[in-house]
Short mmCIF file of C-alpha atoms and ligand atoms in Angstrom, two decimals:
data_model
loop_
_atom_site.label_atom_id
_atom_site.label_comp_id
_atom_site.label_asym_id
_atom_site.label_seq_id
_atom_site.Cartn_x
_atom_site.Cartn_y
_atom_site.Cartn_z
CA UNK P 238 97.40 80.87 128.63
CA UNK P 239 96.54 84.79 128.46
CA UNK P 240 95.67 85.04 132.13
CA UNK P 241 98.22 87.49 133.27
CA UNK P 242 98.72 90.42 131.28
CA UNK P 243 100.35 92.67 134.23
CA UNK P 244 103.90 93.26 131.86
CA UNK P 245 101.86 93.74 128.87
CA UNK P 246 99.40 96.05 130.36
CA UNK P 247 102.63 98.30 131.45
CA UNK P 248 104.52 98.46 128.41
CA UNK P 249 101.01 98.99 126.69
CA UNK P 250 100.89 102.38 129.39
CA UNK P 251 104.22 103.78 129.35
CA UNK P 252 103.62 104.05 125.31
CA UNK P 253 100.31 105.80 125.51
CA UNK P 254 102.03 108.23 127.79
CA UNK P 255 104.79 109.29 126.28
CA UNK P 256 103.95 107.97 122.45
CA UNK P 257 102.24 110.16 120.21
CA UNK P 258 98.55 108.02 119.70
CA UNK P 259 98.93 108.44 116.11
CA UNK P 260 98.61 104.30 115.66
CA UNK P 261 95.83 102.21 117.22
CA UNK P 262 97.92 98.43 117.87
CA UNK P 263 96.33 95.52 118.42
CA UNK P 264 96.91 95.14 122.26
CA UNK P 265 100.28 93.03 122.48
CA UNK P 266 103.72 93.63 123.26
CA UNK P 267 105.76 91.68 121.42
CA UNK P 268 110.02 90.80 122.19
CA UNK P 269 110.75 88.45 119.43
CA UNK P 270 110.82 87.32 116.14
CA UNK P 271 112.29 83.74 114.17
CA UNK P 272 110.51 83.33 110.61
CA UNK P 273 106.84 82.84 110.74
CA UNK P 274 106.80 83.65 114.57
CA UNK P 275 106.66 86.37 117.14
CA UNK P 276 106.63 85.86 121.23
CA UNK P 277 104.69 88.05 123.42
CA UNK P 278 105.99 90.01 126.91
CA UNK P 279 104.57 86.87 128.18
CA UNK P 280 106.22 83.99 126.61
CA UNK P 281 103.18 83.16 124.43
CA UNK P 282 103.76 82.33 120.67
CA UNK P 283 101.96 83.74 117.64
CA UNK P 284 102.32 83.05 113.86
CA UNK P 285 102.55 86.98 112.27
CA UNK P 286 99.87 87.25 109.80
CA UNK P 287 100.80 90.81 108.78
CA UNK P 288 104.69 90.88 108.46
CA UNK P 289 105.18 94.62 109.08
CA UNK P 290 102.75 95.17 106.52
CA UNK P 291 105.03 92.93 103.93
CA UNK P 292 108.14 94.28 105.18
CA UNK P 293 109.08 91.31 106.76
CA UNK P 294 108.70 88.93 103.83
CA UNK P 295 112.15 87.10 104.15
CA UNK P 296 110.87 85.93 107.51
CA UNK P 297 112.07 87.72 111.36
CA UNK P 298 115.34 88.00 111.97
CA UNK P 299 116.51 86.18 109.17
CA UNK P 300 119.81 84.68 110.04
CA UNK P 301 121.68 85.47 106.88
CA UNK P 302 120.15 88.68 106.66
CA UNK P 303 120.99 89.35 110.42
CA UNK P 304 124.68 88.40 109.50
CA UNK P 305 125.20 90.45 106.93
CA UNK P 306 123.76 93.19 109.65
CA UNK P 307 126.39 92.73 112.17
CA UNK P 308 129.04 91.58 109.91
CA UNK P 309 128.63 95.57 107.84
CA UNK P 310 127.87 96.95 111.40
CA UNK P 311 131.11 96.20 112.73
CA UNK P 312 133.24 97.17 109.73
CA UNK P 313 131.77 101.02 108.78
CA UNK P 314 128.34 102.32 109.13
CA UNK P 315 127.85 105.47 107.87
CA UNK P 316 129.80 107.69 105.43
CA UNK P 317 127.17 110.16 104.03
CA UNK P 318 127.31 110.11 100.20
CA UNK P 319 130.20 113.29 100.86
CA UNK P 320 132.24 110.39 100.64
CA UNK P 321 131.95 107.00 98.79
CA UNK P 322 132.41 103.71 100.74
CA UNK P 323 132.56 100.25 99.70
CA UNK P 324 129.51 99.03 99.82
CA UNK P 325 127.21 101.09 98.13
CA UNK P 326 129.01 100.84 94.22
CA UNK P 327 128.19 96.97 94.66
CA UNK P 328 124.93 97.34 95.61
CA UNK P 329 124.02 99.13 92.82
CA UNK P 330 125.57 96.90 90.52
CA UNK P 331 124.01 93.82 92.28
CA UNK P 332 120.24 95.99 92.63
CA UNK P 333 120.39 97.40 89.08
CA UNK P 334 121.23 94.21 87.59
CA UNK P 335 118.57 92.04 89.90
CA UNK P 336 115.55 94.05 88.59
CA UNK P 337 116.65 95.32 84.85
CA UNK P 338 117.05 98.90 85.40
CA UNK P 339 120.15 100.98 84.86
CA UNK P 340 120.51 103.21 87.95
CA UNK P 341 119.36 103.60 91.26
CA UNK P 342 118.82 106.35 93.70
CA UNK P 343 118.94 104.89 97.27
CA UNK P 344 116.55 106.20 100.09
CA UNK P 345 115.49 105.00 103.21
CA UNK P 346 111.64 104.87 104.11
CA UNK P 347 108.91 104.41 101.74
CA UNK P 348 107.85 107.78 101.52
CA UNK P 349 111.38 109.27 100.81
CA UNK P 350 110.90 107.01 97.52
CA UNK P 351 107.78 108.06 96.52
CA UNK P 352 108.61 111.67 96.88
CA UNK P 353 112.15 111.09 94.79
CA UNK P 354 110.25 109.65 92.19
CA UNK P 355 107.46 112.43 91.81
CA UNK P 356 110.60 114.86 91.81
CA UNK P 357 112.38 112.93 89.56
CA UNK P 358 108.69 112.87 87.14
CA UNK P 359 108.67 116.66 87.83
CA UNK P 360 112.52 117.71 86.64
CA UNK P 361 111.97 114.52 83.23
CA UNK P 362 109.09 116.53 82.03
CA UNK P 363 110.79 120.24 82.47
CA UNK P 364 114.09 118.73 80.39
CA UNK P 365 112.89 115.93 78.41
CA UNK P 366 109.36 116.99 78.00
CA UNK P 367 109.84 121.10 77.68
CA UNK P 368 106.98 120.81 80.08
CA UNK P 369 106.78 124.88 81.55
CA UNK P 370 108.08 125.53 85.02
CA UNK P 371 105.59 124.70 88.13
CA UNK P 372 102.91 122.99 85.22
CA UNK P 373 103.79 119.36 85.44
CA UNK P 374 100.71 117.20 86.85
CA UNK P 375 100.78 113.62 87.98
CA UNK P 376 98.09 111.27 87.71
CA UNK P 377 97.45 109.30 90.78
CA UNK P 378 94.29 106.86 91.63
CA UNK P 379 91.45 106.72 93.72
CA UNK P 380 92.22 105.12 97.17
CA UNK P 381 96.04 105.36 96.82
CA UNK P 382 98.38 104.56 99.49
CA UNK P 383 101.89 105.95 98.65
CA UNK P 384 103.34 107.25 102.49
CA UNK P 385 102.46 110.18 105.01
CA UNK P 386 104.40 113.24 103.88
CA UNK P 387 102.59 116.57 103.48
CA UNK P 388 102.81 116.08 99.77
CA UNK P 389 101.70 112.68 99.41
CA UNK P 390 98.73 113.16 101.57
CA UNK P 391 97.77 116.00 99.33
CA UNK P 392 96.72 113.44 96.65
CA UNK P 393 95.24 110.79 98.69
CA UNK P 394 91.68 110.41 99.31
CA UNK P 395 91.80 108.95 102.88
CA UNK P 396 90.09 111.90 105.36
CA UNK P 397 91.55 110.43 108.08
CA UNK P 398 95.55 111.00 106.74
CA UNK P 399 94.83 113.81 104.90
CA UNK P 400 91.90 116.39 106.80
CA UNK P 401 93.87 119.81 108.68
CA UNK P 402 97.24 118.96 107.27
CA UNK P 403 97.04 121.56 104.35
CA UNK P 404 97.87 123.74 102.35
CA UNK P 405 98.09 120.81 99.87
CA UNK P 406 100.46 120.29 97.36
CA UNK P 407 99.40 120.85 94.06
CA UNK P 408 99.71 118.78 91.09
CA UNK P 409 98.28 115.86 91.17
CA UNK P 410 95.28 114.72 89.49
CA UNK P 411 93.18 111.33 90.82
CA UNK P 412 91.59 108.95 88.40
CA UNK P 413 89.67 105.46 89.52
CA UNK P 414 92.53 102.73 90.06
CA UNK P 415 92.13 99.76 87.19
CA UNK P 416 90.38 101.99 84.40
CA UNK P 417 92.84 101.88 81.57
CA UNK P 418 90.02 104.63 79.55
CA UNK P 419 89.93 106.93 82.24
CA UNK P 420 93.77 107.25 82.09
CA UNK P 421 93.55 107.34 78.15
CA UNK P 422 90.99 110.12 78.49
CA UNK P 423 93.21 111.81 81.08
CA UNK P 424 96.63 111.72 79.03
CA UNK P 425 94.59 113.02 76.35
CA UNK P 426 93.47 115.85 77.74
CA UNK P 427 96.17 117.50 79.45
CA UNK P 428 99.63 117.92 77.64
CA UNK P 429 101.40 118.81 81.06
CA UNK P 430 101.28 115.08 82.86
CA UNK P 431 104.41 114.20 83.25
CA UNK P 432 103.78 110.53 85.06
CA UNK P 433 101.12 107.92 86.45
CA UNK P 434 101.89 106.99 89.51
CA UNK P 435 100.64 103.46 90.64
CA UNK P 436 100.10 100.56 93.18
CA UNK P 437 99.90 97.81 91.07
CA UNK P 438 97.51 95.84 93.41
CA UNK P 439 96.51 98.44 96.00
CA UNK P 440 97.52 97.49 99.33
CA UNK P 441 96.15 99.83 102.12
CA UNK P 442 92.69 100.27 100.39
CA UNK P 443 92.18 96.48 101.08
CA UNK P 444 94.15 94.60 98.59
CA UNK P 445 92.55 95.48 95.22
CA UNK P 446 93.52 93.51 92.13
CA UNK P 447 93.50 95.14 89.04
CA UNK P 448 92.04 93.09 85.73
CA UNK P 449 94.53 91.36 83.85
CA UNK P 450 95.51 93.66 81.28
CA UNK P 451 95.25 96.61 83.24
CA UNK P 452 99.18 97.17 83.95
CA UNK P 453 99.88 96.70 80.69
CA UNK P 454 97.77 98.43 78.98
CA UNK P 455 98.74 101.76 81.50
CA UNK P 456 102.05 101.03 80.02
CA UNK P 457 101.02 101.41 76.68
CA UNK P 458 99.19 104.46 77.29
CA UNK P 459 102.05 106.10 79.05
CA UNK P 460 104.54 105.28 76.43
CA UNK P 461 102.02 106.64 73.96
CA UNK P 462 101.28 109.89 75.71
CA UNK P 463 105.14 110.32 76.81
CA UNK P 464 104.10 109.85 80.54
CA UNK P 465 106.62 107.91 82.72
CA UNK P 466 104.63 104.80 84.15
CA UNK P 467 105.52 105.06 87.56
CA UNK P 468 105.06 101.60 89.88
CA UNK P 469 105.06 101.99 94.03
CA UNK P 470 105.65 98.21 94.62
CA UNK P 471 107.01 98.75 98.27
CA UNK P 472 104.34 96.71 99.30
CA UNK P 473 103.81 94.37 96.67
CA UNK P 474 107.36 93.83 95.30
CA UNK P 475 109.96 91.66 96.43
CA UNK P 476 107.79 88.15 95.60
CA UNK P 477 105.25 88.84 97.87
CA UNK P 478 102.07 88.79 95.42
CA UNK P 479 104.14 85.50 93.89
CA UNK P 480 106.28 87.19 91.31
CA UNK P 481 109.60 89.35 92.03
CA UNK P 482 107.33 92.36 90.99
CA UNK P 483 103.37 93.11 90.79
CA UNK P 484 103.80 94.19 87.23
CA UNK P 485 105.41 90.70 86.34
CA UNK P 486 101.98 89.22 86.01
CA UNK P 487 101.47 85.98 85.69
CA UNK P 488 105.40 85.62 84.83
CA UNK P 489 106.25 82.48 86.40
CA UNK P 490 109.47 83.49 87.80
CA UNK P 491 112.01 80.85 88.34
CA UNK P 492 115.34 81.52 90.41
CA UNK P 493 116.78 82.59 87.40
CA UNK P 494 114.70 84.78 85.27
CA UNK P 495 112.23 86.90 86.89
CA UNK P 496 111.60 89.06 84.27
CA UNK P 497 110.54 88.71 80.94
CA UNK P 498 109.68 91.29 78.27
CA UNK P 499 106.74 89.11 76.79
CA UNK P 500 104.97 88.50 80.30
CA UNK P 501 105.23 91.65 82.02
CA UNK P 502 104.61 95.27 82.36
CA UNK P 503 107.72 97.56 82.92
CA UNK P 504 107.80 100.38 84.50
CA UNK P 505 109.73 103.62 83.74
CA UNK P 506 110.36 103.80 87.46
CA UNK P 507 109.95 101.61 89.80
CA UNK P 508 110.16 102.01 94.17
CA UNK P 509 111.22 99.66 96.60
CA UNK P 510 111.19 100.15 100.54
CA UNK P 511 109.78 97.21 103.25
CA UNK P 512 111.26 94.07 102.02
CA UNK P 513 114.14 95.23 100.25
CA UNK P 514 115.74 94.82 103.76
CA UNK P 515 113.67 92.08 105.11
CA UNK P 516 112.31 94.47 107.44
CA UNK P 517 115.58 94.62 109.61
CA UNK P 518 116.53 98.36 108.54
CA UNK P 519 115.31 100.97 106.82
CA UNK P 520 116.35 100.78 103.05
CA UNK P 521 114.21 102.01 99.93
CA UNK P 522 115.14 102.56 96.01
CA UNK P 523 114.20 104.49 93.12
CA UNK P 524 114.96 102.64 90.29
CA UNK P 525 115.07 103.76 86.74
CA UNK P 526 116.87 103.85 83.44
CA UNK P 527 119.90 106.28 82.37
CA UNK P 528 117.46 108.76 80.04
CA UNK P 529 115.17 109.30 83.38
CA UNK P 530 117.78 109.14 86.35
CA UNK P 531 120.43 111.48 84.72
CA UNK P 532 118.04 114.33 85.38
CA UNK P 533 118.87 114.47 88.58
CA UNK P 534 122.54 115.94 89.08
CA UNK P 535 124.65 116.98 92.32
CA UNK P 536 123.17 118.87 95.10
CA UNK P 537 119.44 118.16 93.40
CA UNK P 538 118.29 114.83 96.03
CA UNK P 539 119.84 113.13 98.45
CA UNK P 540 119.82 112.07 101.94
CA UNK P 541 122.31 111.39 104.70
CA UNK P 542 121.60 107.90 105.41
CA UNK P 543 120.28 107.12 102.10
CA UNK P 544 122.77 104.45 100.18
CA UNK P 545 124.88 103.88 103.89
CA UNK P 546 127.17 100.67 104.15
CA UNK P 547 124.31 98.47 106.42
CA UNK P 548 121.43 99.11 104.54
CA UNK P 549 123.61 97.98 100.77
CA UNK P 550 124.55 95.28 102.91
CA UNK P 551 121.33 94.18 104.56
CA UNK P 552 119.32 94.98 101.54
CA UNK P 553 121.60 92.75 98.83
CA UNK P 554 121.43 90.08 101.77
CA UNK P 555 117.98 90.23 101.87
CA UNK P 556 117.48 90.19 98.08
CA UNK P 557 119.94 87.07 97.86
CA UNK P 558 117.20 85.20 100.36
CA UNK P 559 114.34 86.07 97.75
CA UNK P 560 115.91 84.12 95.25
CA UNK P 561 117.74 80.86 97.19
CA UNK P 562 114.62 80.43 99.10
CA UNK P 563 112.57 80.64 96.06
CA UNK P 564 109.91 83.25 98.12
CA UNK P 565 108.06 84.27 95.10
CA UNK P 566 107.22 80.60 93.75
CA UNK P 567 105.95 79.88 97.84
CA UNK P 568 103.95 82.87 97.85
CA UNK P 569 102.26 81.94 94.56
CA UNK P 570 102.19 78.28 95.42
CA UNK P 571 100.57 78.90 99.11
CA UNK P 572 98.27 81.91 98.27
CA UNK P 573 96.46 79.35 96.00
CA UNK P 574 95.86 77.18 99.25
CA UNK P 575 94.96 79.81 101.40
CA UNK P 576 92.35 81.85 98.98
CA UNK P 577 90.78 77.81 98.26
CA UNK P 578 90.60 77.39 101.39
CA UNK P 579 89.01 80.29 102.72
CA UNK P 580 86.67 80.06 99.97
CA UNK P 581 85.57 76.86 100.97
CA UNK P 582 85.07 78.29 104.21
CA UNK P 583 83.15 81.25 102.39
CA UNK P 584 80.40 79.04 101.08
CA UNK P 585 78.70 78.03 104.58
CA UNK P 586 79.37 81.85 106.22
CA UNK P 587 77.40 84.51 107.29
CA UNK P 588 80.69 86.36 108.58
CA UNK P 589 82.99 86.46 105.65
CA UNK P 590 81.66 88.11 102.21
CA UNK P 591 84.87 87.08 100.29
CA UNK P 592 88.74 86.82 100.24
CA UNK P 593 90.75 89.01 97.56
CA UNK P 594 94.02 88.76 96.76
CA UNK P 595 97.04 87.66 95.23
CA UNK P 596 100.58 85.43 96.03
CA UNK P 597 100.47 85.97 100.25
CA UNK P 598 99.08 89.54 99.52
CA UNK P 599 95.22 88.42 101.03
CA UNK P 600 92.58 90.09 102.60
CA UNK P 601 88.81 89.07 103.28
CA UNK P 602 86.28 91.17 103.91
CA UNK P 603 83.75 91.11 107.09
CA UNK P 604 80.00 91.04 106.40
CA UNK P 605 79.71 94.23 108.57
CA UNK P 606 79.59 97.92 108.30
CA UNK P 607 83.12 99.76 108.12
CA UNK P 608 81.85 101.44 111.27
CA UNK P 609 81.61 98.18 112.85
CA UNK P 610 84.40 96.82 115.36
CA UNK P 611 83.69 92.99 114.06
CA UNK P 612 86.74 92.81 111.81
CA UNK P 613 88.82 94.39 115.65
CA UNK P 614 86.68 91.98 117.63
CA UNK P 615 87.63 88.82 114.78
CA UNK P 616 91.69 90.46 115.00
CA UNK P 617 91.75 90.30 118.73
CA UNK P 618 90.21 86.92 119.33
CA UNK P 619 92.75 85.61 116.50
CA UNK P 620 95.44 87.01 118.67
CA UNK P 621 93.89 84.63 121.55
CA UNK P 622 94.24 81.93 119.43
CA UNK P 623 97.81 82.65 118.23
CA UNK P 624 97.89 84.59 115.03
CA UNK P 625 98.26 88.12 114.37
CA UNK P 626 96.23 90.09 111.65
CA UNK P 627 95.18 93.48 111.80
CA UNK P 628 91.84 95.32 110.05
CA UNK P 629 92.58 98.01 107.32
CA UNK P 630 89.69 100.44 106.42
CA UNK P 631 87.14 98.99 109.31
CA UNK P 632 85.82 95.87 107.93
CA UNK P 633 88.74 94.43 105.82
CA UNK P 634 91.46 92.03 107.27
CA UNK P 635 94.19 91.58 105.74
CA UNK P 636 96.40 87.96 105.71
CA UNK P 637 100.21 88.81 104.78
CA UNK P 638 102.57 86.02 106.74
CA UNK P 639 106.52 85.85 105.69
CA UNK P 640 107.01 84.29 102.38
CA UNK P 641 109.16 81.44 103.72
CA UNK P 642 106.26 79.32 105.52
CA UNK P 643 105.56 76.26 104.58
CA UNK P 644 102.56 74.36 103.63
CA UNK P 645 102.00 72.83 106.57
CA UNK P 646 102.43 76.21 108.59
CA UNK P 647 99.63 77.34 106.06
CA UNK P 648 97.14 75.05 106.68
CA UNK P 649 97.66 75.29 110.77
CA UNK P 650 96.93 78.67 110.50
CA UNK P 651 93.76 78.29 107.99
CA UNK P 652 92.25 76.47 111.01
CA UNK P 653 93.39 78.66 113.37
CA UNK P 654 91.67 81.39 111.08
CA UNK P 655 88.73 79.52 110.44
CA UNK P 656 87.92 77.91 113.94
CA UNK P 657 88.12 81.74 115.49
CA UNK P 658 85.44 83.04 112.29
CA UNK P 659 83.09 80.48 112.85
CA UNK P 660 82.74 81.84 116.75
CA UNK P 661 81.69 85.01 114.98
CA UNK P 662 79.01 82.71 113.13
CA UNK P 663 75.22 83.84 113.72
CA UNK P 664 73.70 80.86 113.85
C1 PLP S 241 104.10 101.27 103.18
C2 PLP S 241 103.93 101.94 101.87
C3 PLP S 241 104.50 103.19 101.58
C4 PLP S 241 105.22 104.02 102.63
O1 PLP S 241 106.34 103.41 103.14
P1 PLP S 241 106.97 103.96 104.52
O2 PLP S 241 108.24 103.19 104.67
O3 PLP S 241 105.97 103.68 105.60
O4 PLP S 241 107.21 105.42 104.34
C5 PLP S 241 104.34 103.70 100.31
N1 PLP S 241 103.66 103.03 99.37
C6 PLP S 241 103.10 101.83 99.60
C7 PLP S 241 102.37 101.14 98.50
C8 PLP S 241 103.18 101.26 100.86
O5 PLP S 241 102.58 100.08 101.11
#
């Protein structure tokens, strides 16, 4: 089936010449996407176990979302904001509405998102906070994973993004992730924080999930303190942990209500990016009441592209799918499957230590070192058997397929994944 991998070894080449190395892929080239699937260079067929790291949640190439793509695409594409067009005004409505908040401020990758909120934090406590110039701090946790910019980096803990990319920005203060008292003791002793910002299950650290109460209780403390709770759900929004949001709980969301006061945490501001499009453009939001978002004014933020015709388009297309197709409900419905079954898988292995996680937000973690290429090795020989996962932080897999399989597509790939572990098996 894999025996000649002539094309793929080219395409493989001509990006290592003339692409900067800064990723390490799995080696495969793939041409093409429908729902759970992806095809190879080659013609050969793999079920995508990562989804563009939960960008792709709505399934590849979604046709509805595709349509409203090309229908936008062919009618006006980009404006700036110098103008207004058509299609952002409903969007907002339609965004605003969907998640509960009054305004939005419309970006484009991840890390635009993060940074708009942490300026929006900044300018709240200066006007609503009387918070002196160039004092405001943000508190931020251990292992974060909020984006690449130089001032993002500057609070994350990773070597590897961070080490010779300073000066750093300052500002930021780092507290462990799901330690409600360390936050309390933090607020408490510094009258200049201005916000906590938060994954609220931590994604590129390995798919940590916070106790219970932990949300909650960070919104309590924030509200108490005067801190805006700030929640970076571009990974782990848009139903893929098997609510709308992460801070929704346990909330079981129907199509109709997906967020209620009682069951929930609720954020002061809250970003969007990968699935608010479905992965098929680049769309991210800042979302947060009038008494926050009316700090910023004109000529303060902005963005060329941010808020264009395709990406309102795509991205209330995309949100539309969430609900008809009822992804949240799957994801919490099949995530139960996969982590029982993997755990039952867990009991006889000498391989697998355990598997973490929450809706179709999964990871397990590889009896090895961090050092170790196992968790590679275990990545590339599921690739030979048809599914594609890739390791985070050495020894860690994680297991994120589009929202819209179905149980059967589950359980074909829980074999797939478990045949290919127990080759890895020591005895
Ligand atoms: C992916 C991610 C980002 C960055 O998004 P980009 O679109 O890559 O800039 C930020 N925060 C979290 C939690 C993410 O998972």
């Amino acid at each position: 089936m894999f025996a000649d991998t002539t094309l793929t070894n080219q395409f493989i080449d001509l990006e290592h010449q003339h692409g900067a190395h800064n990723y390490h892929p799995l080696p495969v080239v793939l041409e093409r996407g429908e729902g759970v699937y992806l095809w190879d260079v080659e013609g050969n067929k793999y079920f995508d176990f990562l989804s563009a790291y939960s960008a792709v949640n709505q399934g590849h190439c979604h046709p509805k979302i595709i349509k409203a793509l090309n229908d936008q695409a062919q009618q006006l594409c980009l404006t700036s904001r110098a103008f207004h067009n058509s299609t952002f005004g409903p969007f907002a409505a339609f965004i605003t509405t969907y998640f509960g908040f009054d305004k939005i401020l419309p970006m484009n990758s991840g890390a635009e998102a993060v940074e708009t909120a942490i300026k929006i934090a900044r300018k709240w406590g200066v006007q609503k906070k009387g918070i002196p110039q160039e004092q405001a701090q943000i508190v931020v946790c251990h292992g974060n994973f909020h984006g690449r910019t130089t001032t993002i980096i500057s609070f994350s803990d990773d070597e590897v993004a961070k080490k010779d990319f300073g000066p750093y920005t300052p500002g930021f203060i780092s507290i462990p992730h799901n330690n409600a008292e360390e936050l309390r003791k933090t607020l408490e002793n510094n009258s200049n924080i201005v916000g906590f910002l938060v994954e609220p299950i931590q994604g590129e650290a390995g798919i940590f999930v916070p106790e219970e109460n932990y949300l909650r209780e960070v919104q309590q403390l924030c509200n108490q303190y005067q801190v805006l709770f700030i929640a970076d759900e571009i990974q782990t929004g848009i139903a893929r942990t098997g609510s709308l949001l992460a801070v929704c709980g346990n909330c079981n969301c129907s199509s109709s209500c997906l967020r209620q006061p009682d069951t929930f945490a609720n954020p002061d501001i809250l970003i969007l990016g990968k699935a608010l499009s479905g992965g098929v453009y680049p769309v991210s939001a800042v979302l947060a009441n009038n008494n926050v978002m009316d700090v910023i004014q004109p000529g303060e933020h902005g963005s060329t592209f941010g808020g264009n015709p395709i990406a309102a388009a795509v991205a209330m297309s995309a949100l539309r799918v969430v609900k008809e197709e009822k992804l949240a409900e799957n994801a919490r419905k099949l995530g139960k499957i996969f982590r029982s079954e993997i755990n039952e898988y867990i009991k006889t292995s000498n391989v697998v230590l355990l598997v973490r996680g929450k809706g179709l937000l999964n990871a397990i973690v590889i009896n090895d070192t961090p050092e170790s290429d196992t968790a590679w090795n275990i990545c590339l020989a599921l690739k030979e058997n048809g599914l594609l996962a890739k390791p985070t932080h050495g020894n860690i897999i994680r297991f994120a397929p589009p929202l819209i399989m179905t149980e059967e597509e589950l359980l074909e790939c829980v074999s797939i994944i478990t045949k290919t572990l127990s080759a890895f098996e020591t005895n």
